[in-house]
């Protein structure tokens, strides 16, 4: 049984998330501020922490810094703020993921599952020269396999080739026409819809929330890119 610590000064959120995680078989600990969270962490074996950013006494960002002095388990931050700067700050402080309030408890549970799988099963995996990696996604160019947080996902040949192309050019933006010409190796005429459908299918297989993708991003008016995480 894995242990998840939830830290939030909103008792309704604590109880709601606790019920969902408990139903998934996790041992759940709760705290209402950063100081309580650190006390529980020092007394228990923790596999994942869900931390609200805005809390009394010791906020989520300072708590994250304290945790990272000793521990490597995943940290998911919660915040009512949605600005990219808040997300970047949290990740820069050592968090592994970020969820904006209000959130769907089922999505948060899925993110907890993903982080724990990666932590206990994938975190120590040695990366070889044949592997392209971003976050929990590993594409092996020799074995022709794709795994997400250690679990293999089945892609079609074209989906695999699109993902391989974007992961080989991590962070670069490509138009639908450029992706089509690189993957199909032929001129693009009416390629936009074809590429869009394939990208959507890849997201369904890779992303926790395909409507808010973590890996395959759209750059509006320009094209697509694979985000380096």
mmCIF file of C-alpha atoms in Angstrom, residues 5 31 33-43 58 62-64 66-67 71:
data_model
loop_
_atom_site.group_PDB
_atom_site.id
_atom_site.type_symbol
_atom_site.label_atom_id
_atom_site.label_comp_id
_atom_site.label_asym_id
_atom_site.label_seq_id
_atom_site.Cartn_x
_atom_site.Cartn_y
_atom_site.Cartn_z
ATOM 1 C CA UNK A 5 -0.095 12.947 2.033
ATOM 2 C CA UNK A 31 -2.442 18.062 7.053
ATOM 3 C CA UNK A 33 -0.450 23.506 6.773
ATOM 4 C CA UNK A 34 3.160 22.969 5.777
ATOM 5 C CA UNK A 35 4.438 22.492 9.314
ATOM 6 C CA UNK A 36 2.024 19.612 9.946
ATOM 7 C CA UNK A 37 2.956 18.125 6.592
ATOM 8 C CA UNK A 38 6.672 18.109 7.432
ATOM 9 C CA UNK A 39 5.980 16.447 10.796
ATOM 10 C CA UNK A 40 4.038 13.650 9.087
ATOM 11 C CA UNK A 41 6.709 13.240 6.415
ATOM 12 C CA UNK A 42 9.412 12.799 9.041
ATOM 13 C CA UNK A 43 7.358 10.123 10.837
ATOM 14 C CA UNK A 58 4.292 27.480 5.939
ATOM 15 C CA UNK A 62 8.420 26.814 1.152
ATOM 16 C CA UNK A 63 7.257 23.339 2.175
ATOM 17 C CA UNK A 64 8.391 22.003 -1.198
ATOM 18 C CA UNK A 66 12.040 21.891 2.802
ATOM 19 C CA UNK A 67 10.958 18.500 1.465
ATOM 20 C CA UNK A 71 13.303 13.541 -0.029
#
